[in-house]
């Protein structure tokens, strides 16, 4: 399968714990995006990378959230000291700079108890 | 005010009907516009881009009105398989794509 891959698909954690999600984009895509989606809402932008550079980060993203894309390939999104309000689907997408079409992964669903 | 606003619906229509969705955006400097489709519990997928001159893809027609800052999607001859959430997407400053909350379409037999 050459699509965007995310893992884990589901994560249940207790409040205060740290969680990390991984995204493997389509191999030739140089842009990688993280979005968060809650029920009844559209995807909410969190951050994006062009190659290994993090070019934009949402003002809504607190200091507990950090994303990396160390070699310009896969990316990780870490949430520290999780809160119940962090419960959501975390979507990763990749694209080619030239076309701009986003290809999404199936998402990582986080439940914070 | 949200950057991209859509009527959440749901729009309940019979098979064969024509249905239209509108979307408004607040950033007049927005350059690119798209409609994505999201099936229940699935990831969003690109339905079509929206060009200034309007564009058509089979039963789907997208229009852009820059003066009024709205985008529309028209679906003709609705099929059961068209049932989904339709997300209006605007490329804001930089390369950030901003999604609306989506419009739910339910096509009934």
PDB file of C-alpha atoms in Angstrom:
ATOM      1  CA  UNK A   1       0.000   0.000   0.000  1.00  0.00           C
ATOM      2  CA  UNK A   2       1.583   3.276  -1.084  1.00  0.00           C
ATOM      3  CA  UNK A   3      -0.880   5.614   0.651  1.00  0.00           C
ATOM      4  CA  UNK A   4      -0.380   7.640   3.835  1.00  0.00           C
ATOM      5  CA  UNK A   5       0.049   5.360   6.820  1.00  0.00           C
ATOM      6  CA  UNK A   6      -0.651   6.307  10.436  1.00  0.00           C
ATOM      7  CA  UNK A   7      -0.154   4.397  13.650  1.00  0.00           C
ATOM      8  CA  UNK A   8      -1.384   3.555  16.088  1.00  0.00           C
ATOM      9  CA  UNK A   9      -4.919   3.649  14.718  1.00  0.00           C
ATOM     10  CA  UNK A  10      -6.380   3.834  18.197  1.00  0.00           C
ATOM     11  CA  UNK A  11      -4.897   4.976  21.477  1.00  0.00           C
ATOM     12  CA  UNK A  12      -6.599   5.062  24.856  1.00  0.00           C
ATOM     13  CA  UNK A  13      -4.659   6.775  27.595  1.00  0.00           C
ATOM     14  CA  UNK A  14      -5.134   8.262  31.017  1.00  0.00           C
ATOM     15  CA  UNK A  15      -5.062  11.988  31.590  1.00  0.00           C
ATOM     16  CA  UNK A  16      -1.539  13.211  32.179  1.00  0.00           C
ATOM     17  CA  UNK A  17       0.197  10.575  30.080  1.00  0.00           C
ATOM     18  CA  UNK A  18       2.242  11.321  26.964  1.00  0.00           C
ATOM     19  CA  UNK A  19       1.304   9.879  23.573  1.00  0.00           C
ATOM     20  CA  UNK A  20       3.080   9.810  20.230  1.00  0.00           C
ATOM     21  CA  UNK A  21       1.616   9.264  16.786  1.00  0.00           C
ATOM     22  CA  UNK A  22       3.557   8.401  13.672  1.00  0.00           C
ATOM     23  CA  UNK A  23       2.795   9.265  10.057  1.00  0.00           C
ATOM     24  CA  UNK A  24       4.464   7.811   6.968  1.00  0.00           C
ATOM     25  CA  UNK A  25       3.550   9.969   3.966  1.00  0.00           C
ATOM     26  CA  UNK A  26       3.472   8.980   0.316  1.00  0.00           C
ATOM     27  CA  UNK A  27       7.152   8.606  -0.473  1.00  0.00           C
ATOM     28  CA  UNK A  28       7.594  11.315  -3.109  1.00  0.00           C
ATOM     29  CA  UNK A  29       5.510  13.925  -1.242  1.00  0.00           C
ATOM     30  CA  UNK A  30       7.519  16.784   0.208  1.00  0.00           C
ATOM     31  CA  UNK A  31       4.739  18.363   2.284  1.00  0.00           C
ATOM     32  CA  UNK A  32       3.257  16.789   5.389  1.00  0.00           C
ATOM     33  CA  UNK A  33       0.348  18.126   7.422  1.00  0.00           C
ATOM     34  CA  UNK A  34      -1.199  17.300  10.785  1.00  0.00           C
ATOM     35  CA  UNK A  35      -4.867  18.011  11.416  1.00  0.00           C
ATOM     36  CA  UNK A  36      -7.209  17.253  14.320  1.00  0.00           C
ATOM     37  CA  UNK A  37     -10.868  16.405  13.863  1.00  0.00           C
ATOM     38  CA  UNK A  38     -13.640  16.102  16.441  1.00  0.00           C
ATOM     39  CA  UNK A  39     -17.175  14.860  15.894  1.00  0.00           C
ATOM     40  CA  UNK A  40     -19.260  17.157  13.733  1.00  0.00           C
ATOM     41  CA  UNK A  41     -16.335  19.377  12.818  1.00  0.00           C
ATOM     42  CA  UNK A  42     -14.038  19.608   9.851  1.00  0.00           C
ATOM     43  CA  UNK A  43     -10.320  18.907  10.153  1.00  0.00           C
ATOM     44  CA  UNK A  44      -8.549  21.638  12.133  1.00  0.00           C
ATOM     45  CA  UNK A  45      -5.044  22.576  10.992  1.00  0.00           C
ATOM     46  CA  UNK A  46      -2.251  21.911  13.492  1.00  0.00           C
ATOM     47  CA  UNK A  47       1.035  22.175  11.620  1.00  0.00           C
ATOM     48  CA  UNK A  48       2.807  21.446   8.359  1.00  0.00           C
ATOM     49  CA  UNK A  49       6.276  20.582   7.081  1.00  0.00           C
ATOM     50  CA  UNK A  50       7.998  21.089   3.809  1.00  0.00           C
ATOM     51  CA  UNK A  51      10.659  18.410   3.769  1.00  0.00           C
ATOM     52  CA  UNK A  52      12.134  18.522   7.294  1.00  0.00           C
ATOM     53  CA  UNK A  53      11.288  22.176   7.970  1.00  0.00           C
ATOM     54  CA  UNK A  54       8.241  22.962  10.086  1.00  0.00           C
ATOM     55  CA  UNK A  55       6.890  25.989   8.259  1.00  0.00           C
ATOM     56  CA  UNK A  56       3.689  26.755  10.095  1.00  0.00           C
ATOM     57  CA  UNK A  57       2.134  25.918  13.408  1.00  0.00           C
ATOM     58  CA  UNK A  58      -1.387  26.754  14.515  1.00  0.00           C
ATOM     59  CA  UNK A  59      -1.780  29.278  17.313  1.00  0.00           C
ATOM     60  CA  UNK A  60      -4.264  26.847  18.782  1.00  0.00           C
ATOM     61  CA  UNK A  61      -1.491  24.337  19.339  1.00  0.00           C
ATOM     62  CA  UNK A  62      -0.367  24.492  22.941  1.00  0.00           C
ATOM     63  CA  UNK A  63       3.172  23.893  24.155  1.00  0.00           C
ATOM     64  CA  UNK A  64       2.157  20.344  25.027  1.00  0.00           C
ATOM     65  CA  UNK A  65       2.091  19.483  21.328  1.00  0.00           C
ATOM     66  CA  UNK A  66       5.254  18.956  19.321  1.00  0.00           C
ATOM     67  CA  UNK A  67       5.791  17.594  15.850  1.00  0.00           C
ATOM     68  CA  UNK A  68       8.939  16.515  14.074  1.00  0.00           C
ATOM     69  CA  UNK A  69       9.935  15.318  10.659  1.00  0.00           C
ATOM     70  CA  UNK A  70      13.628  14.633  11.207  1.00  0.00           C
ATOM     71  CA  UNK A  71      14.687  13.387   7.792  1.00  0.00           C
ATOM     72  CA  UNK A  72      11.933  14.794   5.684  1.00  0.00           C
ATOM     73  CA  UNK A  73      10.203  11.427   5.507  1.00  0.00           C
ATOM     74  CA  UNK A  74       8.032  10.169   8.374  1.00  0.00           C
ATOM     75  CA  UNK A  75       6.696  12.511  11.054  1.00  0.00           C
ATOM     76  CA  UNK A  76       5.760  12.159  14.709  1.00  0.00           C
ATOM     77  CA  UNK A  77       3.235  14.144  16.724  1.00  0.00           C
ATOM     78  CA  UNK A  78       3.704  14.026  20.484  1.00  0.00           C
ATOM     79  CA  UNK A  79       1.182  15.226  23.026  1.00  0.00           C
ATOM     80  CA  UNK A  80       2.512  15.636  26.541  1.00  0.00           C
ATOM     81  CA  UNK A  81       0.407  15.598  29.715  1.00  0.00           C
ATOM     82  CA  UNK A  82      -2.739  14.700  27.801  1.00  0.00           C
ATOM     83  CA  UNK A  83      -6.061  16.264  28.763  1.00  0.00           C
ATOM     84  CA  UNK A  84      -9.579  15.034  28.076  1.00  0.00           C
ATOM     85  CA  UNK A  85      -9.988  17.843  25.549  1.00  0.00           C
ATOM     86  CA  UNK A  86      -7.237  16.279  23.450  1.00  0.00           C
ATOM     87  CA  UNK A  87      -9.548  13.384  22.575  1.00  0.00           C
ATOM     88  CA  UNK A  88      -9.964  13.538  18.812  1.00  0.00           C
ATOM     89  CA  UNK A  89      -8.975  11.969  15.525  1.00  0.00           C
ATOM     90  CA  UNK A  90      -5.475  13.062  14.501  1.00  0.00           C
ATOM     91  CA  UNK A  91      -5.145  13.083  10.732  1.00  0.00           C
ATOM     92  CA  UNK A  92      -1.947  13.219   8.743  1.00  0.00           C
ATOM     93  CA  UNK A  93      -1.877  14.251   5.102  1.00  0.00           C
ATOM     94  CA  UNK A  94       0.828  14.615   2.511  1.00  0.00           C
ATOM     95  CA  UNK A  95       1.051  16.438  -0.778  1.00  0.00           C
ATOM     96  CA  UNK A  96       3.328  17.521  -3.553  1.00  0.00           C
ATOM     97  CA  UNK A  97       4.079  21.216  -3.416  1.00  0.00           C
ATOM     98  CA  UNK A  98       3.200  21.562  -7.093  1.00  0.00           C
ATOM     99  CA  UNK A  99      -0.308  20.117  -6.932  1.00  0.00           C
ATOM    100  CA  UNK A 100      -1.429  20.892  -3.404  1.00  0.00           C
ATOM    101  CA  UNK A 101      -3.926  18.010  -3.237  1.00  0.00           C
ATOM    102  CA  UNK A 102      -3.900  16.519   0.241  1.00  0.00           C
ATOM    103  CA  UNK A 103      -3.876  12.751   0.614  1.00  0.00           C
ATOM    104  CA  UNK A 104      -4.993  11.785   4.090  1.00  0.00           C
ATOM    105  CA  UNK A 105      -4.183   8.777   6.189  1.00  0.00           C
ATOM    106  CA  UNK A 106      -6.926   6.918   8.030  1.00  0.00           C
ATOM    107  CA  UNK A 107      -6.116   8.783  11.221  1.00  0.00           C
ATOM    108  CA  UNK A 108      -5.138   7.983  14.792  1.00  0.00           C
ATOM    109  CA  UNK A 109      -8.027   8.154  17.227  1.00  0.00           C
ATOM    110  CA  UNK A 110      -7.056   9.333  20.707  1.00  0.00           C
ATOM    111  CA  UNK A 111      -9.261   8.822  23.747  1.00  0.00           C
ATOM    112  CA  UNK A 112      -8.119  10.419  26.990  1.00  0.00           C
ATOM    113  CA  UNK A 113      -9.842   9.045  30.079  1.00  0.00           C
TER     114      UNK A 113
ATOM    115  CA  UNK B   1     -16.196  34.432  12.734  1.00  0.00           C
ATOM    116  CA  UNK B   2     -14.927  31.160  11.279  1.00  0.00           C
ATOM    117  CA  UNK B   3     -12.648  31.408   8.283  1.00  0.00           C
ATOM    118  CA  UNK B   4     -14.789  28.942   6.296  1.00  0.00           C
ATOM    119  CA  UNK B   5     -18.497  28.513   7.005  1.00  0.00           C
ATOM    120  CA  UNK B   6     -20.922  25.919   5.733  1.00  0.00           C
ATOM    121  CA  UNK B   7     -24.507  24.968   6.442  1.00  0.00           C
ATOM    122  CA  UNK B   8     -24.146  21.703   8.402  1.00  0.00           C
ATOM    123  CA  UNK B   9     -27.412  20.261   7.013  1.00  0.00           C
ATOM    124  CA  UNK B  10     -28.323  17.481   6.862  1.00  0.00           C
ATOM    125  CA  UNK B  11     -29.722  17.730   3.383  1.00  0.00           C
ATOM    126  CA  UNK B  12     -32.103  14.818   2.888  1.00  0.00           C
ATOM    127  CA  UNK B  13     -32.907  14.321  -0.803  1.00  0.00           C
ATOM    128  CA  UNK B  14     -34.425  11.546  -2.936  1.00  0.00           C
ATOM    129  CA  UNK B  15     -32.402   9.715  -5.549  1.00  0.00           C
ATOM    130  CA  UNK B  16     -32.243  11.660  -8.777  1.00  0.00           C
ATOM    131  CA  UNK B  17     -32.622  15.057  -7.122  1.00  0.00           C
ATOM    132  CA  UNK B  18     -30.376  18.036  -7.684  1.00  0.00           C
ATOM    133  CA  UNK B  19     -28.826  19.514  -4.556  1.00  0.00           C
ATOM    134  CA  UNK B  20     -26.587  22.519  -4.004  1.00  0.00           C
ATOM    135  CA  UNK B  21     -24.300  23.492  -1.140  1.00  0.00           C
ATOM    136  CA  UNK B  22     -22.784  26.881  -0.478  1.00  0.00           C
ATOM    137  CA  UNK B  23     -19.767  27.859   1.513  1.00  0.00           C
ATOM    138  CA  UNK B  24     -18.480  31.311   2.481  1.00  0.00           C
ATOM    139  CA  UNK B  25     -14.923  32.306   3.325  1.00  0.00           C
ATOM    140  CA  UNK B  26     -13.657  35.350   5.165  1.00  0.00           C
ATOM    141  CA  UNK B  27     -10.131  35.856   3.812  1.00  0.00           C
ATOM    142  CA  UNK B  28     -10.428  37.823   0.594  1.00  0.00           C
ATOM    143  CA  UNK B  29      -6.802  36.994  -0.225  1.00  0.00           C
ATOM    144  CA  UNK B  30      -7.540  33.262  -0.456  1.00  0.00           C
ATOM    145  CA  UNK B  31      -6.229  31.820  -3.673  1.00  0.00           C
ATOM    146  CA  UNK B  32      -7.307  28.213  -4.025  1.00  0.00           C
ATOM    147  CA  UNK B  33     -10.531  26.429  -3.280  1.00  0.00           C
ATOM    148  CA  UNK B  34     -11.575  22.799  -3.110  1.00  0.00           C
ATOM    149  CA  UNK B  35     -14.386  20.447  -2.212  1.00  0.00           C
ATOM    150  CA  UNK B  36     -13.451  17.319  -0.275  1.00  0.00           C
ATOM    151  CA  UNK B  37     -15.734  14.421   0.504  1.00  0.00           C
ATOM    152  CA  UNK B  38     -15.658  12.492   3.768  1.00  0.00           C
ATOM    153  CA  UNK B  39     -17.540   9.248   4.266  1.00  0.00           C
ATOM    154  CA  UNK B  40     -18.557   8.206   7.763  1.00  0.00           C
ATOM    155  CA  UNK B  41     -15.515   7.198   9.829  1.00  0.00           C
ATOM    156  CA  UNK B  42     -13.207   7.637   6.844  1.00  0.00           C
ATOM    157  CA  UNK B  43     -10.575  10.170   5.880  1.00  0.00           C
ATOM    158  CA  UNK B  44     -11.385  13.165   3.638  1.00  0.00           C
ATOM    159  CA  UNK B  45     -10.676  12.777  -0.081  1.00  0.00           C
ATOM    160  CA  UNK B  46     -10.467  15.420  -2.780  1.00  0.00           C
ATOM    161  CA  UNK B  47     -13.681  15.673  -4.797  1.00  0.00           C
ATOM    162  CA  UNK B  48     -12.712  18.575  -7.025  1.00  0.00           C
ATOM    163  CA  UNK B  49     -10.835  21.814  -7.211  1.00  0.00           C
ATOM    164  CA  UNK B  50     -12.812  25.025  -7.774  1.00  0.00           C
ATOM    165  CA  UNK B  51     -11.656  27.343 -10.535  1.00  0.00           C
ATOM    166  CA  UNK B  52     -12.586  30.970 -11.083  1.00  0.00           C
ATOM    167  CA  UNK B  53     -14.395  30.154 -14.305  1.00  0.00           C
ATOM    168  CA  UNK B  54     -16.341  27.336 -12.703  1.00  0.00           C
ATOM    169  CA  UNK B  55     -15.759  23.705 -13.495  1.00  0.00           C
ATOM    170  CA  UNK B  56     -17.695  20.522 -14.000  1.00  0.00           C
ATOM    171  CA  UNK B  57     -16.852  16.885 -13.417  1.00  0.00           C
ATOM    172  CA  UNK B  58     -19.637  14.571 -14.468  1.00  0.00           C
ATOM    173  CA  UNK B  59     -22.627  15.229 -12.222  1.00  0.00           C
ATOM    174  CA  UNK B  60     -20.695  17.713 -10.078  1.00  0.00           C
ATOM    175  CA  UNK B  61     -20.342  21.428 -10.784  1.00  0.00           C
ATOM    176  CA  UNK B  62     -18.311  23.850  -8.685  1.00  0.00           C
ATOM    177  CA  UNK B  63     -18.552  27.627  -8.837  1.00  0.00           C
ATOM    178  CA  UNK B  64     -16.557  30.427  -7.243  1.00  0.00           C
ATOM    179  CA  UNK B  65     -17.827  33.943  -6.610  1.00  0.00           C
ATOM    180  CA  UNK B  66     -14.874  36.022  -5.470  1.00  0.00           C
ATOM    181  CA  UNK B  67     -16.877  39.234  -5.078  1.00  0.00           C
ATOM    182  CA  UNK B  68     -19.226  37.622  -2.583  1.00  0.00           C
ATOM    183  CA  UNK B  69     -16.602  35.232  -1.255  1.00  0.00           C
ATOM    184  CA  UNK B  70     -18.591  32.080  -1.651  1.00  0.00           C
ATOM    185  CA  UNK B  71     -18.140  28.713  -3.279  1.00  0.00           C
ATOM    186  CA  UNK B  72     -20.869  26.359  -4.392  1.00  0.00           C
ATOM    187  CA  UNK B  73     -21.175  22.694  -5.253  1.00  0.00           C
ATOM    188  CA  UNK B  74     -24.049  21.371  -7.342  1.00  0.00           C
ATOM    189  CA  UNK B  75     -24.797  17.667  -7.555  1.00  0.00           C
ATOM    190  CA  UNK B  76     -27.187  16.530 -10.258  1.00  0.00           C
ATOM    191  CA  UNK B  77     -29.012  13.196 -10.427  1.00  0.00           C
ATOM    192  CA  UNK B  78     -28.071  12.280  -6.842  1.00  0.00           C
ATOM    193  CA  UNK B  79     -27.086   8.673  -6.149  1.00  0.00           C
ATOM    194  CA  UNK B  80     -27.281   6.762  -2.889  1.00  0.00           C
ATOM    195  CA  UNK B  81     -23.488   6.611  -2.997  1.00  0.00           C
ATOM    196  CA  UNK B  82     -23.291  10.419  -2.867  1.00  0.00           C
ATOM    197  CA  UNK B  83     -24.326  10.291   0.801  1.00  0.00           C
ATOM    198  CA  UNK B  84     -21.391  11.759   2.696  1.00  0.00           C
ATOM    199  CA  UNK B  85     -20.121  14.939   4.327  1.00  0.00           C
ATOM    200  CA  UNK B  86     -18.905  17.568   1.870  1.00  0.00           C
ATOM    201  CA  UNK B  87     -16.094  19.766   3.144  1.00  0.00           C
ATOM    202  CA  UNK B  88     -15.386  23.184   1.701  1.00  0.00           C
ATOM    203  CA  UNK B  89     -11.647  23.920   1.759  1.00  0.00           C
ATOM    204  CA  UNK B  90      -9.820  27.201   1.263  1.00  0.00           C
ATOM    205  CA  UNK B  91      -6.102  27.683   0.868  1.00  0.00           C
ATOM    206  CA  UNK B  92      -5.349  30.486   3.252  1.00  0.00           C
ATOM    207  CA  UNK B  93      -2.086  32.382   3.675  1.00  0.00           C
ATOM    208  CA  UNK B  94       0.990  30.311   3.110  1.00  0.00           C
ATOM    209  CA  UNK B  95       0.092  26.736   2.314  1.00  0.00           C
ATOM    210  CA  UNK B  96      -2.412  26.095   5.063  1.00  0.00           C
ATOM    211  CA  UNK B  97      -5.675  24.522   3.901  1.00  0.00           C
ATOM    212  CA  UNK B  98      -8.614  25.534   6.079  1.00  0.00           C
ATOM    213  CA  UNK B  99     -11.595  23.196   6.214  1.00  0.00           C
ATOM    214  CA  UNK B 100     -15.207  24.069   6.868  1.00  0.00           C
ATOM    215  CA  UNK B 101     -17.200  21.979   9.313  1.00  0.00           C
ATOM    216  CA  UNK B 102     -18.879  20.144   6.437  1.00  0.00           C
ATOM    217  CA  UNK B 103     -22.354  19.688   5.023  1.00  0.00           C
ATOM    218  CA  UNK B 104     -24.062  16.334   5.481  1.00  0.00           C
ATOM    219  CA  UNK B 105     -25.876  14.897   2.473  1.00  0.00           C
ATOM    220  CA  UNK B 106     -28.225  11.940   2.762  1.00  0.00           C
ATOM    221  CA  UNK B 107     -29.657  10.530  -0.444  1.00  0.00           C
ATOM    222  CA  UNK B 108     -32.693   8.319   0.100  1.00  0.00           C
ATOM    223  CA  UNK B 109     -34.193   5.705  -2.220  1.00  0.00           C
TER     224      UNK B 109
END
